[in-house]
mmCIF file of C-alpha atoms and ligand atoms in Angstrom:
data_model
loop_
_atom_site.group_PDB
_atom_site.id
_atom_site.type_symbol
_atom_site.label_atom_id
_atom_site.label_comp_id
_atom_site.label_asym_id
_atom_site.label_seq_id
_atom_site.Cartn_x
_atom_site.Cartn_y
_atom_site.Cartn_z
ATOM 1 C CA MET A 1172 -38.027 6.599 -17.844
ATOM 2 C CA GLU A 1173 -36.760 5.417 -21.134
ATOM 3 C CA CYS A 1174 -33.408 5.788 -22.775
ATOM 4 C CA SER A 1175 -34.098 6.268 -26.499
ATOM 5 C CA ARG A 1176 -32.018 4.460 -29.089
ATOM 6 C CA THR A 1177 -31.362 7.854 -30.708
ATOM 7 C CA ASN A 1178 -29.819 9.271 -27.620
ATOM 8 C CA ALA A 1179 -27.933 6.137 -26.617
ATOM 9 C CA ALA A 1180 -25.883 5.966 -29.840
ATOM 10 C CA SER A 1181 -23.686 8.365 -31.602
ATOM 11 C CA SER A 1182 -25.146 9.829 -34.729
ATOM 12 C CA ALA A 1183 -23.269 9.655 -38.001
ATOM 13 C CA ASP A 1184 -24.692 12.732 -39.601
ATOM 14 C CA GLY A 1185 -26.083 14.985 -36.889
ATOM 15 C CA PRO A 1186 -24.393 16.272 -33.746
ATOM 16 C CA PRO A 1187 -22.910 13.656 -31.446
ATOM 17 C CA SER A 1188 -25.313 12.200 -28.959
ATOM 18 C CA LEU A 1189 -24.866 11.022 -25.374
ATOM 19 C CA ALA A 1190 -24.001 7.354 -24.900
ATOM 20 C CA ALA A 1191 -25.799 5.201 -22.251
ATOM 21 C CA TRP A 1192 -23.796 5.200 -19.044
ATOM 22 C CA GLU A 1193 -22.781 1.639 -18.115
ATOM 23 C CA PHE A 1194 -19.749 2.044 -15.872
ATOM 24 C CA ALA A 1195 -19.903 4.262 -12.739
ATOM 25 C CA GLY A 1196 -17.523 4.994 -9.927
ATOM 26 C CA LEU A 1197 -18.836 6.438 -6.661
ATOM 27 C CA LEU A 1198 -16.187 8.719 -5.349
ATOM 28 C CA LEU A 1199 -16.969 8.319 -1.679
ATOM 29 C CA THR A 1200 -14.544 10.934 -0.469
ATOM 30 C CA TYR A 1201 -11.869 13.429 -1.629
ATOM 31 C CA TRP A 1202 -9.837 12.550 1.436
ATOM 32 C CA CYS A 1203 -6.632 10.473 0.889
ATOM 33 C CA ASN A 1204 -3.719 9.706 3.085
ATOM 34 C CA ALA A 1205 -1.586 10.533 0.055
ATOM 35 C CA ARG A 1206 -1.218 13.524 -2.240
ATOM 36 C CA CYS A 1207 0.051 11.929 -5.461
ATOM 37 C CA ALA A 1208 1.273 14.271 -8.066
ATOM 38 C CA LEU A 1209 -0.562 12.296 -10.697
ATOM 39 C CA CYS A 1210 -3.976 12.334 -8.943
ATOM 40 C CA TYR A 1211 -6.604 13.332 -11.447
ATOM 41 C CA VAL A 1212 -9.092 13.825 -8.527
ATOM 42 C CA SER A 1213 -6.632 16.073 -6.622
ATOM 43 C CA ALA A 1214 -7.473 14.059 -3.524
ATOM 44 C CA GLY A 1215 -5.440 14.735 -0.295
ATOM 45 C CA PRO A 1216 -5.241 14.676 3.475
ATOM 46 C CA THR A 1217 -6.695 18.101 3.933
ATOM 47 C CA HIS A 1218 -10.021 17.146 2.329
ATOM 48 C CA SER A 1219 -12.856 15.756 4.427
ATOM 49 C CA GLY A 1220 -16.378 14.342 4.048
ATOM 50 C CA TYR A 1221 -17.652 10.942 2.982
ATOM 51 C CA MET A 1222 -20.741 9.935 1.038
ATOM 52 C CA SER A 1223 -23.553 8.821 3.337
ATOM 53 C CA VAL A 1224 -24.993 5.314 3.048
ATOM 54 C CA ALA A 1225 -28.322 6.704 2.015
ATOM 55 C CA ALA A 1226 -26.830 8.918 -0.674
ATOM 56 C CA ALA A 1227 -24.645 6.038 -1.934
ATOM 57 C CA LEU A 1228 -27.716 3.789 -2.251
ATOM 58 C CA ALA A 1229 -29.803 6.392 -3.954
ATOM 59 C CA VAL A 1230 -27.060 7.057 -6.610
ATOM 60 C CA TRP A 1231 -26.444 3.316 -7.050
ATOM 61 C CA ARG A 1232 -30.154 2.644 -7.520
ATOM 62 C CA SER A 1233 -30.557 5.467 -9.948
ATOM 63 C CA LEU A 1234 -27.600 4.268 -11.989
ATOM 64 C CA ASP A 1235 -29.147 0.804 -12.054
ATOM 65 C CA GLN A 1236 -32.484 2.167 -13.270
ATOM 66 C CA LEU A 1237 -30.816 4.279 -15.918
ATOM 67 C CA ALA A 1238 -28.880 1.409 -17.295
ATOM 68 C CA ALA A 1239 -31.883 -0.837 -17.242
ATOM 69 C CA ALA A 1240 -33.848 1.710 -19.153
ATOM 70 C CA CYS A 1241 -31.168 1.631 -21.817
ATOM 71 C CA GLY A 1242 -31.217 -2.220 -21.945
ATOM 72 C CA LYS A 1243 -27.774 -2.345 -20.156
ATOM 73 C CA THR A 1244 -26.360 -3.525 -16.849
ATOM 74 C CA MET A 1245 -24.603 -0.997 -14.728
ATOM 75 C CA ARG A 1246 -21.170 -1.805 -13.424
ATOM 76 C CA ILE A 1247 -20.394 0.010 -10.172
ATOM 77 C CA HIS A 1248 -17.047 0.642 -8.521
ATOM 78 C CA LEU A 1249 -16.198 2.428 -5.266
ATOM 79 C CA SER A 1250 -13.315 4.840 -5.220
ATOM 80 C CA GLY A 1251 -12.202 8.200 -3.907
ATOM 81 C CA GLY A 1252 -9.961 9.698 -2.660
ATOM 82 C CA GLU A 1253 -9.352 6.689 -0.580
ATOM 83 C CA PRO A 1254 -12.555 4.703 0.177
ATOM 84 C CA PHE A 1255 -11.034 2.908 3.124
ATOM 85 C CA HIS A 1256 -10.697 6.170 4.943
ATOM 86 C CA ASP A 1257 -14.002 5.260 6.661
ATOM 87 C CA TRP A 1258 -13.949 1.515 6.723
ATOM 88 C CA VAL A 1259 -17.199 1.240 8.734
ATOM 89 C CA ARG A 1260 -19.053 3.322 6.298
ATOM 90 C CA LEU A 1261 -17.531 1.560 3.289
ATOM 91 C CA ALA A 1262 -18.592 -1.759 4.627
ATOM 92 C CA ALA A 1263 -22.046 -0.379 5.437
ATOM 93 C CA ILE A 1264 -22.563 0.891 1.909
ATOM 94 C CA VAL A 1265 -21.487 -2.445 0.334
ATOM 95 C CA ARG A 1266 -23.736 -4.379 2.729
ATOM 96 C CA ALA A 1267 -26.733 -2.085 2.187
ATOM 97 C CA ALA A 1268 -26.405 -2.224 -1.610
ATOM 98 C CA ARG A 1269 -26.232 -6.040 -1.398
ATOM 99 C CA ASP A 1270 -29.260 -6.228 0.878
ATOM 100 C CA ALA A 1271 -31.257 -3.911 -1.357
ATOM 101 C CA GLY A 1272 -30.614 -6.205 -4.316
ATOM 102 C CA LEU A 1273 -28.711 -3.635 -6.356
ATOM 103 C CA THR A 1274 -26.383 -4.523 -9.046
ATOM 104 C CA PRO A 1275 -23.315 -6.443 -7.625
ATOM 105 C CA LEU A 1276 -20.245 -4.381 -6.789
ATOM 106 C CA GLU A 1277 -17.745 -4.651 -9.510
ATOM 107 C CA LYS A 1278 -14.691 -3.467 -7.642
ATOM 108 C CA VAL A 1279 -13.185 -1.303 -4.900
ATOM 109 C CA GLU A 1280 -10.104 0.773 -5.615
ATOM 110 C CA THR A 1281 -7.507 1.450 -2.896
ATOM 111 C CA ASN A 1282 -3.890 2.349 -2.504
ATOM 112 C CA ALA A 1283 -3.655 -0.233 0.470
ATOM 113 C CA PHE A 1284 -2.479 2.489 2.999
ATOM 114 C CA TRP A 1285 -4.612 0.712 5.580
ATOM 115 C CA ALA A 1286 -2.992 -2.707 5.134
ATOM 116 C CA THR A 1287 -0.926 -2.396 8.262
ATOM 117 C CA ASP A 1288 -1.225 -5.976 9.477
ATOM 118 C CA ASP A 1289 -2.206 -9.322 8.141
ATOM 119 C CA GLY A 1290 -5.222 -9.909 10.451
ATOM 120 C CA LEU A 1291 -6.828 -6.625 9.626
ATOM 121 C CA THR A 1292 -6.195 -6.895 5.973
ATOM 122 C CA ARG A 1293 -7.602 -10.467 5.750
ATOM 123 C CA SER A 1294 -10.666 -9.636 7.868
ATOM 124 C CA ARG A 1295 -11.598 -6.541 5.675
ATOM 125 C CA LEU A 1296 -11.053 -8.369 2.307
ATOM 126 C CA GLU A 1297 -12.936 -11.442 3.560
ATOM 127 C CA LEU A 1298 -15.898 -9.257 4.367
ATOM 128 C CA LEU A 1299 -15.918 -7.413 1.090
ATOM 129 C CA GLY A 1300 -15.643 -10.707 -0.695
ATOM 130 C CA ALA A 1301 -18.523 -12.184 1.182
ATOM 131 C CA LEU A 1302 -20.596 -9.059 0.492
ATOM 132 C CA GLY A 1303 -20.218 -9.739 -3.249
ATOM 133 C CA MET A 1304 -17.197 -7.412 -4.299
ATOM 134 C CA GLU A 1305 -16.060 -8.943 -7.549
ATOM 135 C CA LYS A 1306 -12.621 -7.381 -7.741
ATOM 136 C CA LEU A 1307 -10.171 -5.479 -5.717
ATOM 137 C CA VAL A 1308 -8.047 -2.918 -7.483
ATOM 138 C CA VAL A 1309 -4.777 -1.908 -5.786
ATOM 139 C CA SER A 1310 -3.172 1.263 -7.079
ATOM 140 C CA THR A 1311 0.599 1.432 -6.955
ATOM 141 C CA ASP A 1312 3.065 3.274 -9.003
ATOM 142 C CA VAL A 1313 5.935 5.711 -8.560
ATOM 143 C CA PHE A 1314 3.479 8.370 -7.513
ATOM 144 C CA HIS A 1315 1.688 6.323 -4.907
ATOM 145 C CA GLN A 1316 4.863 4.837 -3.631
ATOM 146 C CA GLU A 1317 5.959 8.249 -2.428
ATOM 147 C CA PHE A 1318 3.206 7.979 0.229
ATOM 148 C CA VAL A 1319 2.373 4.259 0.798
ATOM 149 C CA PRO A 1320 4.934 1.812 2.059
ATOM 150 C CA ILE A 1321 5.400 -0.976 -0.532
ATOM 151 C CA GLU A 1322 5.054 -3.557 2.291
ATOM 152 C CA ARG A 1323 1.407 -2.544 2.753
ATOM 153 C CA VAL A 1324 0.758 -2.838 -1.039
ATOM 154 C CA ARG A 1325 2.337 -6.287 -1.132
ATOM 155 C CA ARG A 1326 0.385 -7.432 1.945
ATOM 156 C CA CYS A 1327 -2.850 -6.247 0.470
ATOM 157 C CA VAL A 1328 -2.245 -7.955 -2.913
ATOM 158 C CA GLU A 1329 -0.946 -11.201 -1.382
ATOM 159 C CA ILE A 1330 -3.739 -11.571 1.108
ATOM 160 C CA GLY A 1331 -6.306 -10.378 -1.491
ATOM 161 C CA ARG A 1332 -5.098 -13.130 -3.932
ATOM 162 C CA ALA A 1333 -5.347 -15.657 -1.112
ATOM 163 C CA VAL A 1334 -8.776 -14.585 0.044
ATOM 164 C CA LEU A 1335 -10.456 -13.620 -3.275
ATOM 165 C CA GLY A 1336 -8.392 -15.682 -5.781
ATOM 166 C CA PRO A 1337 -5.704 -14.301 -8.090
ATOM 167 C CA ARG A 1338 -8.006 -13.269 -10.771
ATOM 168 C CA ARG A 1339 -9.975 -11.037 -8.569
ATOM 169 C CA VAL A 1340 -7.089 -8.818 -7.542
ATOM 170 C CA VAL A 1341 -5.987 -6.181 -10.091
ATOM 171 C CA VAL A 1342 -2.858 -4.208 -9.590
ATOM 172 C CA ARG A 1343 -2.502 -0.873 -11.378
ATOM 173 C CA ARG A 1344 0.524 -0.909 -12.221
ATOM 174 C CA TRP A 1345 2.102 -4.387 -11.991
ATOM 175 C CA ASP A 1346 5.428 -3.150 -13.309
ATOM 176 C CA PHE A 1347 5.697 -0.781 -10.334
ATOM 177 C CA LEU A 1348 4.837 -3.624 -7.886
ATOM 178 C CA ARG A 1349 7.541 -5.805 -9.314
ATOM 179 C CA SER A 1350 10.102 -2.982 -9.359
ATOM 180 C CA PRO A 1351 9.037 -0.241 -6.891
ATOM 181 C CA VAL A 1352 10.656 3.192 -7.077
ATOM 182 C CA ASP A 1353 10.994 5.088 -3.804
ATOM 183 C CA VAL A 1354 11.435 8.746 -4.737
ATOM 184 C CA ARG A 1355 11.541 9.892 -1.095
ATOM 185 C CA CYS A 1356 15.280 9.321 -1.001
ATOM 186 C CA LEU A 1357 15.979 11.058 -4.330
ATOM 187 C CA SER A 1358 16.946 14.627 -5.038
ATOM 188 C CA SER A 1359 14.781 16.692 -7.354
ATOM 189 C CA THR A 1360 16.382 15.831 -10.693
ATOM 190 C CA PRO A 1361 16.291 12.011 -10.403
ATOM 191 C CA ARG A 1362 12.780 12.301 -8.841
ATOM 192 C CA ASP A 1363 11.610 14.279 -11.881
ATOM 193 C CA ASP A 1364 13.282 11.716 -14.173
ATOM 194 C CA ALA A 1365 11.378 8.947 -12.421
ATOM 195 C CA PHE A 1366 8.084 10.792 -12.730
ATOM 196 C CA ARG A 1367 8.721 11.645 -16.319
ATOM 197 C CA HIS A 1368 9.574 8.033 -17.227
ATOM 198 C CA ALA A 1369 6.317 6.854 -15.593
ATOM 199 C CA LEU A 1370 4.238 9.478 -17.411
ATOM 200 C CA LEU A 1371 5.664 8.517 -20.748
ATOM 201 C CA ARG A 1372 5.590 4.703 -20.118
ATOM 202 C CA HIS A 1373 1.877 4.757 -19.315
ATOM 203 C CA LYS A 1374 0.797 7.626 -21.460
ATOM 204 C CA GLU A 1375 -0.827 9.247 -18.448
ATOM 205 C CA ARG A 1376 -3.441 12.024 -18.916
ATOM 206 C CA LEU A 1377 -2.475 15.338 -17.425
ATOM 207 C CA THR A 1378 -5.614 16.414 -15.575
ATOM 208 C CA GLY A 1379 -6.175 17.383 -11.893
ATOM 209 C CA ARG A 1380 -2.994 17.643 -9.880
ATOM 210 C CA ALA A 1381 -0.955 16.172 -12.642
ATOM 211 C CA ALA A 1382 -1.601 19.253 -14.856
ATOM 212 C CA THR A 1383 -0.396 21.499 -12.074
ATOM 213 C CA GLU A 1384 2.613 19.545 -10.980
ATOM 214 C CA LEU A 1385 3.767 17.271 -13.776
ATOM 215 C CA ALA A 1386 3.220 18.997 -17.052
ATOM 216 C CA ARG A 1387 6.499 20.896 -16.637
ATOM 217 C CA LEU A 1388 8.285 17.516 -16.949
ATOM 218 C CA LEU A 1389 7.116 16.985 -20.574
ATOM 219 C CA PRO A 1390 7.710 18.879 -23.798
ATOM 220 C CA CYS A 1391 5.110 21.713 -24.124
ATOM 221 C CA LEU A 1392 3.561 22.940 -27.297
ATOM 222 C CA PRO A 1393 1.535 26.044 -28.207
ATOM 223 C CA ALA A 1394 -2.192 25.864 -27.584
ATOM 224 C CA GLU A 1395 -2.742 26.099 -31.390
ATOM 225 C CA THR A 1396 -1.333 22.590 -31.623
ATOM 226 C CA PHE A 1397 -4.524 21.236 -30.080
ATOM 227 C CA ARG A 1398 -7.054 23.051 -32.221
ATOM 228 C CA GLY A 1399 -9.846 20.917 -33.470
ATOM 229 C CA GLN A 1400 -9.116 17.934 -31.157
ATOM 230 C CA SER A 1401 -12.751 17.326 -30.182
ATOM 231 C CA CYS A 1402 -13.500 15.594 -26.907
ATOM 232 C CA ALA A 1403 -16.899 14.173 -27.950
ATOM 233 C CA LYS A 1404 -15.575 10.675 -27.300
ATOM 234 C CA GLU A 1405 -14.454 11.470 -23.788
ATOM 235 C CA VAL A 1406 -17.429 13.516 -22.633
ATOM 236 C CA LEU A 1407 -20.424 12.274 -24.613
ATOM 237 C CA GLN A 1408 -19.526 8.852 -25.959
ATOM 238 C CA SER A 1409 -17.731 7.402 -23.068
ATOM 239 C CA ARG A 1410 -19.957 5.045 -21.123
ATOM 240 C CA HIS A 1411 -18.078 5.668 -17.950
ATOM 241 C CA VAL A 1412 -18.992 8.409 -15.308
ATOM 242 C CA HIS A 1413 -18.041 9.219 -11.721
ATOM 243 C CA VAL A 1414 -20.396 10.524 -9.065
ATOM 244 C CA ASP A 1415 -18.880 12.299 -6.035
ATOM 245 C CA LEU A 1416 -20.214 12.604 -2.501
ATOM 246 C CA TYR A 1417 -21.992 15.880 -3.473
ATOM 247 C CA GLY A 1418 -23.851 14.130 -6.343
ATOM 248 C CA ASN A 1419 -21.665 15.806 -9.070
ATOM 249 C CA VAL A 1420 -21.559 13.596 -12.159
ATOM 250 C CA PHE A 1421 -18.266 13.769 -14.210
ATOM 251 C CA PRO A 1422 -17.047 12.118 -17.382
ATOM 252 C CA GLY A 1423 -14.949 8.993 -16.490
ATOM 253 C CA THR A 1424 -11.699 10.697 -17.465
ATOM 254 C CA CYS A 1425 -12.425 14.447 -17.037
ATOM 255 C CA MET A 1426 -12.808 15.177 -13.348
ATOM 256 C CA GLY A 1427 -14.037 18.684 -12.581
ATOM 257 C CA ILE A 1428 -16.425 18.915 -15.572
ATOM 258 C CA VAL A 1429 -19.801 18.642 -13.921
ATOM 259 C CA LEU A 1430 -22.216 16.922 -16.391
ATOM 260 C CA GLY A 1431 -25.079 17.142 -13.990
ATOM 261 C CA ARG A 1432 -26.077 16.660 -10.341
ATOM 262 C CA ALA A 1433 -27.660 13.828 -8.535
ATOM 263 C CA ALA A 1434 -28.738 15.756 -5.427
ATOM 264 C CA GLY A 1435 -31.637 17.879 -4.029
ATOM 265 C CA GLY A 1436 -34.309 15.617 -5.495
ATOM 266 C CA SER A 1437 -32.583 15.027 -8.853
ATOM 267 C CA THR A 1438 -31.334 11.582 -9.803
ATOM 268 C CA VAL A 1439 -28.476 10.409 -11.947
ATOM 269 C CA ALA A 1440 -31.111 9.383 -14.491
ATOM 270 C CA ASP A 1441 -32.328 13.105 -14.428
ATOM 271 C CA ALA A 1442 -28.808 14.323 -15.012
ATOM 272 C CA TRP A 1443 -28.452 11.907 -17.976
ATOM 273 C CA HIS A 1444 -31.645 12.930 -19.621
ATOM 274 C CA SER A 1445 -31.055 16.630 -19.145
ATOM 275 C CA LEU A 1446 -27.554 16.321 -20.623
ATOM 276 C CA ALA A 1447 -28.848 14.258 -23.530
ATOM 277 C CA ARG A 1448 -31.396 16.934 -24.330
ATOM 278 C CA SER A 1449 -29.385 19.994 -23.857
ATOM 279 C CA TRP A 1450 -25.554 19.326 -23.834
ATOM 280 C CA GLN A 1451 -25.147 22.167 -26.366
ATOM 281 C CA GLN A 1452 -26.169 24.492 -23.562
ATOM 282 C CA HIS A 1453 -23.404 23.226 -21.270
ATOM 283 C CA PRO A 1454 -20.585 25.691 -21.682
ATOM 284 C CA VAL A 1455 -17.736 23.322 -21.152
ATOM 285 C CA VAL A 1456 -19.189 20.239 -22.881
ATOM 286 C CA ALA A 1457 -20.267 22.290 -25.870
ATOM 287 C CA ALA A 1458 -16.856 23.872 -26.193
ATOM 288 C CA VAL A 1459 -14.748 20.638 -25.910
ATOM 289 C CA VAL A 1460 -17.126 18.802 -28.248
ATOM 290 C CA ALA A 1461 -16.957 21.532 -30.831
ATOM 291 C CA GLY A 1462 -13.176 21.869 -30.780
ATOM 292 C CA GLY A 1463 -11.529 20.373 -27.663
ATOM 293 C CA SER A 1464 -9.615 22.374 -25.161
ATOM 294 C CA HIS A 1465 -8.438 24.856 -27.752
ATOM 295 C CA GLU A 1466 -12.068 25.841 -28.231
ATOM 296 C CA LEU A 1467 -12.523 26.064 -24.389
ATOM 297 C CA LEU A 1468 -9.563 28.407 -24.369
ATOM 298 C CA GLN A 1469 -11.201 30.661 -27.002
ATOM 299 C CA ARG A 1470 -14.430 30.766 -24.943
ATOM 300 C CA ALA A 1471 -12.451 31.584 -21.794
ATOM 301 C CA ARG A 1472 -10.671 34.603 -23.306
ATOM 302 C CA PRO A 1473 -13.559 37.106 -22.677
ATOM 303 C CA PHE A 1474 -13.144 36.179 -18.940
ATOM 304 C CA GLY A 1475 -9.546 37.162 -19.101
ATOM 305 C CA TYR A 1476 -7.727 33.904 -19.724
ATOM 306 C CA ARG A 1477 -4.364 34.314 -21.469
ATOM 307 C CA GLU A 1478 -2.546 31.256 -22.755
ATOM 308 C CA LEU A 1479 0.717 30.094 -21.357
ATOM 309 C CA ARG A 1480 3.691 31.290 -23.353
ATOM 310 C CA SER A 1481 5.475 28.134 -22.239
ATOM 311 C CA GLY A 1482 2.796 25.999 -23.893
ATOM 312 C CA TYR A 1483 0.960 22.892 -22.833
ATOM 313 C CA ALA A 1484 1.950 19.259 -22.501
ATOM 314 C CA GLY A 1485 -1.249 18.007 -24.071
ATOM 315 C CA LYS A 1486 -4.883 18.859 -24.714
ATOM 316 C CA CYS A 1487 -5.867 17.854 -21.139
ATOM 317 C CA HIS A 1488 -3.231 20.071 -19.639
ATOM 318 C CA LEU A 1489 -4.627 22.968 -21.640
ATOM 319 C CA CYS A 1490 -8.215 22.030 -20.534
ATOM 320 C CA ALA A 1491 -7.237 21.720 -16.939
ATOM 321 C CA HIS A 1492 -5.376 24.987 -16.936
ATOM 322 C CA VAL A 1493 -8.297 26.894 -18.418
ATOM 323 C CA ARG A 1494 -10.772 25.347 -16.095
ATOM 324 C CA GLN A 1495 -8.489 26.097 -13.021
ATOM 325 C CA PHE A 1496 -8.601 29.714 -14.171
ATOM 326 C CA LEU A 1497 -12.433 29.749 -14.705
ATOM 327 C CA CYS A 1498 -13.055 27.992 -11.346
ATOM 328 C CA GLU A 1499 -10.855 30.457 -9.451
ATOM 329 C CA ARG A 1500 -12.915 33.293 -10.956
ATOM 330 C CA GLY A 1501 -16.232 31.666 -10.237
ATOM 331 C CA VAL A 1502 -17.147 31.382 -13.929
ATOM 332 C CA TRP A 1503 -19.713 28.625 -14.698
ATOM 333 C CA PRO A 1504 -19.794 27.297 -11.149
ATOM 334 C CA GLU A 1505 -22.630 24.955 -12.077
ATOM 335 C CA PHE A 1506 -20.409 23.287 -14.566
ATOM 336 C CA ILE A 1507 -16.890 23.543 -13.195
ATOM 337 C CA GLY A 1508 -16.280 22.082 -9.646
ATOM 338 C CA PRO A 1509 -16.148 21.183 -6.963
ATOM 339 C CA ALA A 1510 -13.558 23.238 -5.241
ATOM 340 C CA GLU A 1511 -11.641 20.124 -4.073
ATOM 341 C CA CYS A 1512 -10.716 19.254 -7.729
ATOM 342 C CA TYR A 1513 -9.205 22.685 -8.304
ATOM 343 C CA LEU A 1514 -7.275 23.119 -5.022
ATOM 344 C CA ALA A 1515 -3.657 23.410 -6.172
ATOM 345 C CA GLY A 1516 -2.207 24.328 -2.831
ATOM 346 C CA ALA A 1517 -3.159 21.455 -0.508
ATOM 347 C CA SER A 1518 -0.525 20.578 1.977
ATOM 348 C CA PRO A 1519 1.732 17.545 1.517
ATOM 349 C CA GLY A 1520 0.360 14.150 2.489
ATOM 350 C CA ASP A 1521 1.428 12.022 5.487
ATOM 351 C CA ARG A 1522 4.517 10.313 4.222
ATOM 352 C CA PRO A 1523 5.503 7.045 5.907
HETATM 353 S S1 SF4 B 2858 -9.223 18.029 -22.971
HETATM 354 FE FE1 SF4 B 2858 -10.604 18.233 -21.286
HETATM 355 S S2 SF4 B 2858 -12.552 17.472 -21.954
HETATM 356 FE FE2 SF4 B 2858 -11.012 16.775 -23.391
HETATM 357 S S3 SF4 B 2858 -10.332 14.701 -22.609
HETATM 358 FE FE3 SF4 B 2858 -9.000 16.146 -21.766
HETATM 359 S S4 SF4 B 2858 -9.845 16.737 -19.721
HETATM 360 FE FE4 SF4 B 2858 -11.477 15.759 -20.950
#
């Protein structure tokens, strides 16, 4: 298996080519205790399933081999949904990867919902640290704080800094840890204001559940506004991918666009090579590379898609809305999925 220089770099004159993947997140589950309005994965408490240890190792190994063939080193992170949903399996995956000599685990991402007491938090973080986890990433913002008590987040961060050292704990977003916002006690108008403020402050991308639930909070423009905004950078030239528990491979920022599958005897490396050879035949990738979500809209019209008269809050909102339509009608199921990413009506999460 070789990753040719031609394929690993973008071409100045010809069509764009596929970058070597160097950063990969294993989405171990779509389950989450929370149901954040911003969640780009559309994770939630009604989802189930968790990647097996064997599948995680196979994907991890294949990612390692792909990066090595391109002269790179893979950086792996574990995420979800909420990877601490099945603590025993999470620990088993990290241990098995370490024992197999796979590339060290860069980070685990969590919302800290499980950090209910000091002893439990310390013991889990000590084990992950001992097994080679380089960093812990704790997600907290106004969206997560609707579902996860801030005391648990603080406990996880403080104990994490003590156990791992301050540099190995990353908080996404520090400003919301310093000044939490609890929207549970707000009526709808100030709640919307708090969400809008957060969206604008961090320039959040409106994909997944955010497209369904938050786009209404921002100014919307006609689809024509987004004409010609190619996504080659996001889907072909990004070096970051996610792989879910079914083996679906997604661009790092565009959940629900299936680049290929690492399942049924195919590896991540197979998916990369297949995409590098024939991304022009991928109906979604070809469209968004040619002309962004506006081009995807054009190609969805024959299936009955009609653009929103109220407009779209950005090119990703348009993309997500078109894909939602296509997914619901079973168009291009090999390339748009899985269903979990397109379930708009999941029930509310367990609020504290
Ligand atoms: S418009 Fe679609 S393909 Fe382009 S960056 Fe946004 S989600 Fe990804």
